[in-house]
Amino acid sequence: MNAHDERGTTMTGVDPSRLDDQQLMKELETIHRTRHDTLLYGSNDALRAHNERMAQLEGEYLRRNPRRPVAPGRTREGARERTGSDSATPTASGT
């Protein structure tokens, strides 16, 4: 059995908890950069592995940075302010 096997799934890459902050950010940048191509052109297995790895890396980032800064425009309230509407239903132009 492969040394990286855990509960029937194969982990790709280093356990995120063993990465230093700089390595973790580099891994996150890489996985986010490759996301679109994996979604469009990867096999189902590749997409599953990508999803799992991304969740592991993002989970570790959030664990380390529970009070990370949140940009106001990235919240629901901020999005409403950008559109100038409290409604989730778009209105037609000119009506």
mmCIF file of N, CA and C in Angstrom:
data_model
loop_
_atom_site.group_PDB
_atom_site.id
_atom_site.type_symbol
_atom_site.label_atom_id
_atom_site.label_comp_id
_atom_site.label_asym_id
_atom_site.label_seq_id
_atom_site.Cartn_x
_atom_site.Cartn_y
_atom_site.Cartn_z
ATOM 1 N N MET A 1 0.838 -1.183 0.000
ATOM 2 C CA MET A 1 0.000 0.000 0.000
ATOM 3 C C MET A 1 0.881 1.244 0.000
ATOM 4 N N ASN A 2 0.451 2.235 -0.745
ATOM 5 C CA ASN A 2 1.165 3.500 -0.848
ATOM 6 C C ASN A 2 1.182 4.195 0.510
ATOM 7 N N ALA A 3 2.285 4.795 0.855
ATOM 8 C CA ALA A 3 2.426 5.463 2.152
ATOM 9 C C ALA A 3 1.491 6.657 2.302
ATOM 10 N N HIS A 4 0.960 7.155 1.192
ATOM 11 C CA HIS A 4 0.074 8.312 1.251
ATOM 12 C C HIS A 4 -1.397 7.920 1.307
ATOM 13 N N ASP A 5 -1.708 6.630 1.297
ATOM 14 C CA ASP A 5 -3.104 6.204 1.329
ATOM 15 C C ASP A 5 -3.717 6.486 2.688
ATOM 16 N N GLU A 6 -4.899 7.086 2.676
ATOM 17 C CA GLU A 6 -5.653 7.352 3.894
ATOM 18 C C GLU A 6 -7.116 7.056 3.618
ATOM 19 N N ARG A 7 -7.698 6.138 4.362
ATOM 20 C CA ARG A 7 -9.111 5.799 4.265
ATOM 21 C C ARG A 7 -9.549 5.564 2.829
ATOM 22 N N GLY A 8 -8.762 4.869 2.049
ATOM 23 C CA GLY A 8 -9.155 4.513 0.698
ATOM 24 C C GLY A 8 -8.936 5.579 -0.348
ATOM 25 N N THR A 9 -8.412 6.735 0.019
ATOM 26 C CA THR A 9 -8.123 7.769 -0.971
ATOM 27 C C THR A 9 -6.630 8.036 -0.970
ATOM 28 N N THR A 10 -6.106 8.375 -2.101
ATOM 29 C CA THR A 10 -4.689 8.673 -2.212
ATOM 30 C C THR A 10 -4.492 10.176 -2.124
ATOM 31 N N MET A 11 -3.692 10.588 -1.184
ATOM 32 C CA MET A 11 -3.396 12.006 -1.023
ATOM 33 C C MET A 11 -2.259 12.380 -1.953
ATOM 34 N N THR A 12 -2.426 13.462 -2.669
ATOM 35 C CA THR A 12 -1.359 13.941 -3.536
ATOM 36 C C THR A 12 -0.725 15.155 -2.877
ATOM 37 N N GLY A 13 0.576 15.173 -2.829
ATOM 38 C CA GLY A 13 1.279 16.286 -2.237
ATOM 39 C C GLY A 13 1.519 16.095 -0.752
ATOM 40 N N VAL A 14 2.222 17.053 -0.205
ATOM 41 C CA VAL A 14 2.583 17.047 1.208
ATOM 42 C C VAL A 14 1.360 17.427 2.033
ATOM 43 N N ASP A 15 1.209 16.807 3.192
ATOM 44 C CA ASP A 15 0.141 17.170 4.119
ATOM 45 C C ASP A 15 0.235 18.676 4.362
ATOM 46 N N PRO A 16 -0.852 19.422 4.120
ATOM 47 C CA PRO A 16 -0.796 20.878 4.265
ATOM 48 C C PRO A 16 -0.323 21.356 5.640
ATOM 49 N N SER A 17 -0.579 20.598 6.686
ATOM 50 C CA SER A 17 -0.140 21.023 8.015
ATOM 51 C C SER A 17 1.375 20.994 8.150
ATOM 52 N N ARG A 18 2.063 20.309 7.243
ATOM 53 C CA ARG A 18 3.523 20.243 7.292
ATOM 54 C C ARG A 18 4.190 21.324 6.459
ATOM 55 N N LEU A 19 3.413 22.103 5.712
ATOM 56 C CA LEU A 19 3.960 23.183 4.891
ATOM 57 C C LEU A 19 4.136 24.432 5.743
ATOM 58 N N ASP A 20 5.200 25.187 5.468
ATOM 59 C CA ASP A 20 5.305 26.476 6.141
ATOM 60 C C ASP A 20 4.377 27.454 5.414
ATOM 61 N N ASP A 21 4.210 28.651 5.953
ATOM 62 C CA ASP A 21 3.249 29.603 5.391
ATOM 63 C C ASP A 21 3.543 29.935 3.930
ATOM 64 N N GLN A 22 4.806 30.108 3.605
ATOM 65 C CA GLN A 22 5.177 30.449 2.234
ATOM 66 C C GLN A 22 4.873 29.288 1.283
ATOM 67 N N GLN A 23 5.173 28.078 1.683
ATOM 68 C CA GLN A 23 4.885 26.905 0.856
ATOM 69 C C GLN A 23 3.372 26.727 0.676
ATOM 70 N N LEU A 24 2.624 26.949 1.740
ATOM 71 C CA LEU A 24 1.171 26.819 1.661
ATOM 72 C C LEU A 24 0.605 27.818 0.659
ATOM 73 N N MET A 25 1.060 29.060 0.708
ATOM 74 C CA MET A 25 0.569 30.067 -0.239
ATOM 75 C C MET A 25 0.943 29.712 -1.674
ATOM 76 N N LYS A 26 2.138 29.182 -1.869
ATOM 77 C CA LYS A 26 2.544 28.779 -3.217
ATOM 78 C C LYS A 26 1.651 27.647 -3.730
ATOM 79 N N GLU A 27 1.358 26.674 -2.876
ATOM 80 C CA GLU A 27 0.463 25.571 -3.254
ATOM 81 C C GLU A 27 -0.936 26.097 -3.583
ATOM 82 N N LEU A 28 -1.437 27.020 -2.770
ATOM 83 C CA LEU A 28 -2.763 27.593 -3.026
ATOM 84 C C LEU A 28 -2.790 28.358 -4.347
ATOM 85 N N GLU A 29 -1.770 29.147 -4.596
ATOM 86 C CA GLU A 29 -1.707 29.889 -5.862
ATOM 87 C C GLU A 29 -1.699 28.940 -7.050
ATOM 88 N N THR A 30 -0.942 27.871 -6.949
ATOM 89 C CA THR A 30 -0.862 26.896 -8.041
ATOM 90 C C THR A 30 -2.191 26.201 -8.273
ATOM 91 N N ILE A 31 -2.830 25.750 -7.207
ATOM 92 C CA ILE A 31 -4.075 25.002 -7.382
ATOM 93 C C ILE A 31 -5.189 25.898 -7.899
ATOM 94 N N HIS A 32 -5.213 27.154 -7.466
ATOM 95 C CA HIS A 32 -6.225 28.060 -7.995
ATOM 96 C C HIS A 32 -5.956 28.393 -9.460
ATOM 97 N N ARG A 33 -4.704 28.519 -9.837
ATOM 98 C CA ARG A 33 -4.344 28.815 -11.220
ATOM 99 C C ARG A 33 -4.743 27.675 -12.157
ATOM 100 N N THR A 34 -4.673 26.433 -11.682
ATOM 101 C CA THR A 34 -4.962 25.279 -12.535
ATOM 102 C C THR A 34 -6.424 24.834 -12.465
ATOM 103 N N ARG A 35 -7.230 25.477 -11.624
ATOM 104 C CA ARG A 35 -8.612 25.054 -11.410
ATOM 105 C C ARG A 35 -9.440 25.029 -12.688
ATOM 106 N N HIS A 36 -9.409 26.097 -13.451
ATOM 107 C CA HIS A 36 -10.252 26.214 -14.639
ATOM 108 C C HIS A 36 -9.966 25.104 -15.654
ATOM 109 N N ASP A 37 -8.700 24.879 -15.944
ATOM 110 C CA ASP A 37 -8.348 23.823 -16.897
ATOM 111 C C ASP A 37 -8.740 22.442 -16.383
ATOM 112 N N THR A 38 -8.601 22.208 -15.088
ATOM 113 C CA THR A 38 -8.983 20.916 -14.530
ATOM 114 C C THR A 38 -10.485 20.721 -14.665
ATOM 115 N N LEU A 39 -11.255 21.757 -14.398
ATOM 116 C CA LEU A 39 -12.706 21.667 -14.523
ATOM 117 C C LEU A 39 -13.112 21.395 -15.971
ATOM 118 N N LEU A 40 -12.514 22.121 -16.899
ATOM 119 C CA LEU A 40 -12.907 21.985 -18.301
ATOM 120 C C LEU A 40 -12.372 20.724 -18.973
ATOM 121 N N TYR A 41 -11.156 20.321 -18.657
ATOM 122 C CA TYR A 41 -10.498 19.286 -19.441
ATOM 123 C C TYR A 41 -10.033 18.069 -18.662
ATOM 124 N N GLY A 42 -10.109 18.106 -17.346
ATOM 125 C CA GLY A 42 -9.628 16.986 -16.544
ATOM 126 C C GLY A 42 -10.639 15.852 -16.484
ATOM 127 N N SER A 43 -10.144 14.669 -16.242
ATOM 128 C CA SER A 43 -11.025 13.514 -16.047
ATOM 129 C C SER A 43 -11.791 13.683 -14.742
ATOM 130 N N ASN A 44 -12.796 12.860 -14.549
ATOM 131 C CA ASN A 44 -13.539 12.906 -13.284
ATOM 132 C C ASN A 44 -12.612 12.634 -12.101
ATOM 133 N N ASP A 45 -11.682 11.698 -12.265
ATOM 134 C CA ASP A 45 -10.729 11.408 -11.189
ATOM 135 C C ASP A 45 -9.823 12.600 -10.911
ATOM 136 N N ALA A 46 -9.385 13.274 -11.973
ATOM 137 C CA ALA A 46 -8.524 14.447 -11.795
ATOM 138 C C ALA A 46 -9.282 15.565 -11.087
ATOM 139 N N LEU A 47 -10.540 15.767 -11.451
ATOM 140 C CA LEU A 47 -11.332 16.808 -10.818
ATOM 141 C C LEU A 47 -11.593 16.466 -9.351
ATOM 142 N N ARG A 48 -11.872 15.216 -9.055
ATOM 143 C CA ARG A 48 -12.077 14.789 -7.675
ATOM 144 C C ARG A 48 -10.819 15.030 -6.843
ATOM 145 N N ALA A 49 -9.666 14.639 -7.383
ATOM 146 C CA ALA A 49 -8.403 14.835 -6.673
ATOM 147 C C ALA A 49 -8.123 16.329 -6.473
ATOM 148 N N HIS A 50 -8.426 17.124 -7.484
ATOM 149 C CA HIS A 50 -8.219 18.572 -7.406
ATOM 150 C C HIS A 50 -9.107 19.161 -6.316
ATOM 151 N N ASN A 51 -10.378 18.748 -6.291
ATOM 152 C CA ASN A 51 -11.306 19.228 -5.263
ATOM 153 C C ASN A 51 -10.804 18.895 -3.867
ATOM 154 N N GLU A 52 -10.364 17.661 -3.689
ATOM 155 C CA GLU A 52 -9.887 17.214 -2.371
ATOM 156 C C GLU A 52 -8.653 17.987 -1.936
ATOM 157 N N ARG A 53 -7.718 18.142 -2.850
ATOM 158 C CA ARG A 53 -6.478 18.855 -2.514
ATOM 159 C C ARG A 53 -6.770 20.325 -2.226
ATOM 160 N N MET A 54 -7.613 20.940 -3.030
ATOM 161 C CA MET A 54 -7.939 22.337 -2.809
ATOM 162 C C MET A 54 -8.618 22.510 -1.450
ATOM 163 N N ALA A 55 -9.517 21.615 -1.097
ATOM 164 C CA ALA A 55 -10.186 21.695 0.202
ATOM 165 C C ALA A 55 -9.186 21.535 1.343
ATOM 166 N N GLN A 56 -8.223 20.642 1.179
ATOM 167 C CA GLN A 56 -7.197 20.454 2.215
ATOM 168 C C GLN A 56 -6.376 21.719 2.401
ATOM 169 N N LEU A 57 -5.923 22.290 1.295
ATOM 170 C CA LEU A 57 -5.079 23.483 1.354
ATOM 171 C C LEU A 57 -5.848 24.682 1.891
ATOM 172 N N GLU A 58 -7.065 24.885 1.395
ATOM 173 C CA GLU A 58 -7.861 26.011 1.862
ATOM 174 C C GLU A 58 -8.233 25.846 3.336
ATOM 175 N N GLY A 59 -8.547 24.619 3.736
ATOM 176 C CA GLY A 59 -8.858 24.361 5.135
ATOM 177 C C GLY A 59 -7.690 24.690 6.041
ATOM 178 N N GLU A 60 -6.488 24.328 5.614
ATOM 179 C CA GLU A 60 -5.298 24.638 6.412
ATOM 180 C C GLU A 60 -5.068 26.145 6.471
ATOM 181 N N TYR A 61 -5.269 26.836 5.353
ATOM 182 C CA TYR A 61 -5.113 28.296 5.352
ATOM 183 C C TYR A 61 -6.092 28.932 6.328
ATOM 184 N N LEU A 62 -7.350 28.503 6.300
ATOM 185 C CA LEU A 62 -8.364 29.059 7.194
ATOM 186 C C LEU A 62 -8.069 28.717 8.655
ATOM 187 N N ARG A 63 -7.540 27.519 8.898
ATOM 188 C CA ARG A 63 -7.177 27.142 10.266
ATOM 189 C C ARG A 63 -6.096 28.070 10.808
ATOM 190 N N ARG A 64 -5.124 28.395 9.953
ATOM 191 C CA ARG A 64 -4.020 29.257 10.379
ATOM 192 C C ARG A 64 -4.405 30.724 10.448
ATOM 193 N N ASN A 65 -5.422 31.116 9.710
ATOM 194 C CA ASN A 65 -5.789 32.529 9.594
ATOM 195 C C ASN A 65 -7.267 32.747 9.896
ATOM 196 N N PRO A 66 -7.700 32.408 11.094
ATOM 197 C CA PRO A 66 -9.133 32.522 11.394
ATOM 198 C C PRO A 66 -9.647 33.963 11.383
ATOM 199 N N ARG A 67 -8.755 34.915 11.540
ATOM 200 C CA ARG A 67 -9.159 36.332 11.564
ATOM 201 C C ARG A 67 -8.618 37.086 10.364
ATOM 202 N N ARG A 68 -8.550 36.389 9.245
ATOM 203 C CA ARG A 68 -8.031 37.026 8.035
ATOM 204 C C ARG A 68 -8.893 38.222 7.665
ATOM 205 N N PRO A 69 -8.305 39.231 7.043
ATOM 206 C CA PRO A 69 -9.100 40.402 6.660
ATOM 207 C C PRO A 69 -10.101 40.022 5.569
ATOM 208 N N VAL A 70 -11.299 40.543 5.683
ATOM 209 C CA VAL A 70 -12.342 40.299 4.697
ATOM 210 C C VAL A 70 -12.688 41.633 4.053
ATOM 211 N N ALA A 71 -12.572 41.700 2.740
ATOM 212 C CA ALA A 71 -12.889 42.926 2.019
ATOM 213 C C ALA A 71 -14.393 43.157 2.057
ATOM 214 N N PRO A 72 -14.842 44.361 2.378
ATOM 215 C CA PRO A 72 -16.275 44.631 2.461
ATOM 216 C C PRO A 72 -17.036 44.258 1.185
ATOM 217 N N GLY A 73 -16.426 44.431 0.040
ATOM 218 C CA GLY A 73 -17.089 44.097 -1.222
ATOM 219 C C GLY A 73 -17.272 42.616 -1.450
ATOM 220 N N ARG A 74 -16.647 41.773 -0.602
ATOM 221 C CA ARG A 74 -16.752 40.322 -0.751
ATOM 222 C C ARG A 74 -17.796 39.719 0.186
ATOM 223 N N THR A 75 -18.608 40.566 0.785
ATOM 224 C CA THR A 75 -19.687 40.100 1.648
ATOM 225 C C THR A 75 -21.015 40.324 0.937
ATOM 226 N N ARG A 76 -22.082 39.701 1.420
ATOM 227 C CA ARG A 76 -23.405 39.920 0.812
ATOM 228 C C ARG A 76 -23.804 41.388 0.895
ATOM 229 N N GLU A 77 -23.573 41.985 2.061
ATOM 230 C CA GLU A 77 -23.925 43.397 2.235
ATOM 231 C C GLU A 77 -23.143 44.268 1.260
ATOM 232 N N GLY A 78 -21.861 43.986 1.113
ATOM 233 C CA GLY A 78 -21.035 44.751 0.183
ATOM 234 C C GLY A 78 -21.479 44.580 -1.255
ATOM 235 N N ALA A 79 -21.901 43.379 -1.612
ATOM 236 C CA ALA A 79 -22.386 43.135 -2.969
ATOM 237 C C ALA A 79 -23.674 43.914 -3.221
ATOM 238 N N ARG A 80 -24.552 43.972 -2.219
ATOM 239 C CA ARG A 80 -25.786 44.746 -2.361
ATOM 240 C C ARG A 80 -25.470 46.227 -2.571
ATOM 241 N N GLU A 81 -24.480 46.716 -1.824
ATOM 242 C CA GLU A 81 -24.099 48.119 -1.967
ATOM 243 C C GLU A 81 -23.544 48.405 -3.357
ATOM 244 N N ARG A 82 -22.802 47.445 -3.920
ATOM 245 C CA ARG A 82 -22.255 47.622 -5.275
ATOM 246 C C ARG A 82 -23.366 47.742 -6.297
ATOM 247 N N THR A 83 -24.407 46.913 -6.139
ATOM 248 C CA THR A 83 -25.495 46.914 -7.123
ATOM 249 C C THR A 83 -26.556 47.944 -6.780
ATOM 250 N N GLY A 84 -26.521 48.486 -5.548
ATOM 251 C CA GLY A 84 -27.499 49.472 -5.130
ATOM 252 C C GLY A 84 -28.880 48.898 -4.919
ATOM 253 N N SER A 85 -28.937 47.573 -4.619
ATOM 254 C CA SER A 85 -30.215 46.913 -4.478
ATOM 255 C C SER A 85 -30.180 45.921 -3.339
ATOM 256 N N ASP A 86 -31.277 45.803 -2.607
ATOM 257 C CA ASP A 86 -31.405 44.780 -1.575
ATOM 258 C C ASP A 86 -32.076 43.540 -2.144
ATOM 259 N N SER A 87 -32.498 43.574 -3.356
ATOM 260 C CA SER A 87 -33.210 42.462 -3.977
ATOM 261 C C SER A 87 -32.252 41.554 -4.715
ATOM 262 N N ALA A 88 -32.489 40.248 -4.624
ATOM 263 C CA ALA A 88 -31.684 39.285 -5.361
ATOM 264 C C ALA A 88 -32.213 39.120 -6.776
ATOM 265 N N THR A 89 -33.412 39.689 -7.065
ATOM 266 C CA THR A 89 -34.022 39.538 -8.369
ATOM 267 C C THR A 89 -33.613 40.706 -9.237
ATOM 268 N N PRO A 90 -32.960 40.433 -10.381
ATOM 269 C CA PRO A 90 -32.565 41.526 -11.262
ATOM 270 C C PRO A 90 -33.795 42.156 -11.915
ATOM 271 N N THR A 91 -33.704 43.440 -12.204
ATOM 272 C CA THR A 91 -34.789 44.125 -12.893
ATOM 273 C C THR A 91 -34.374 44.374 -14.319
ATOM 274 N N ALA A 92 -35.347 44.413 -15.202
ATOM 275 C CA ALA A 92 -35.062 44.641 -16.612
ATOM 276 C C ALA A 92 -34.715 46.096 -16.828
ATOM 277 N N SER A 93 -33.831 46.360 -17.775
ATOM 278 C CA SER A 93 -33.443 47.741 -18.088
ATOM 279 C C SER A 93 -34.622 48.510 -18.660
ATOM 280 N N GLY A 94 -34.740 49.750 -18.260
ATOM 281 C CA GLY A 94 -35.755 50.611 -18.829
ATOM 282 C C GLY A 94 -37.142 50.400 -18.259
ATOM 283 N N THR A 95 -37.283 49.618 -17.195
ATOM 284 C CA THR A 95 -38.619 49.441 -16.628
ATOM 285 C C THR A 95 -38.716 50.102 -15.295
#
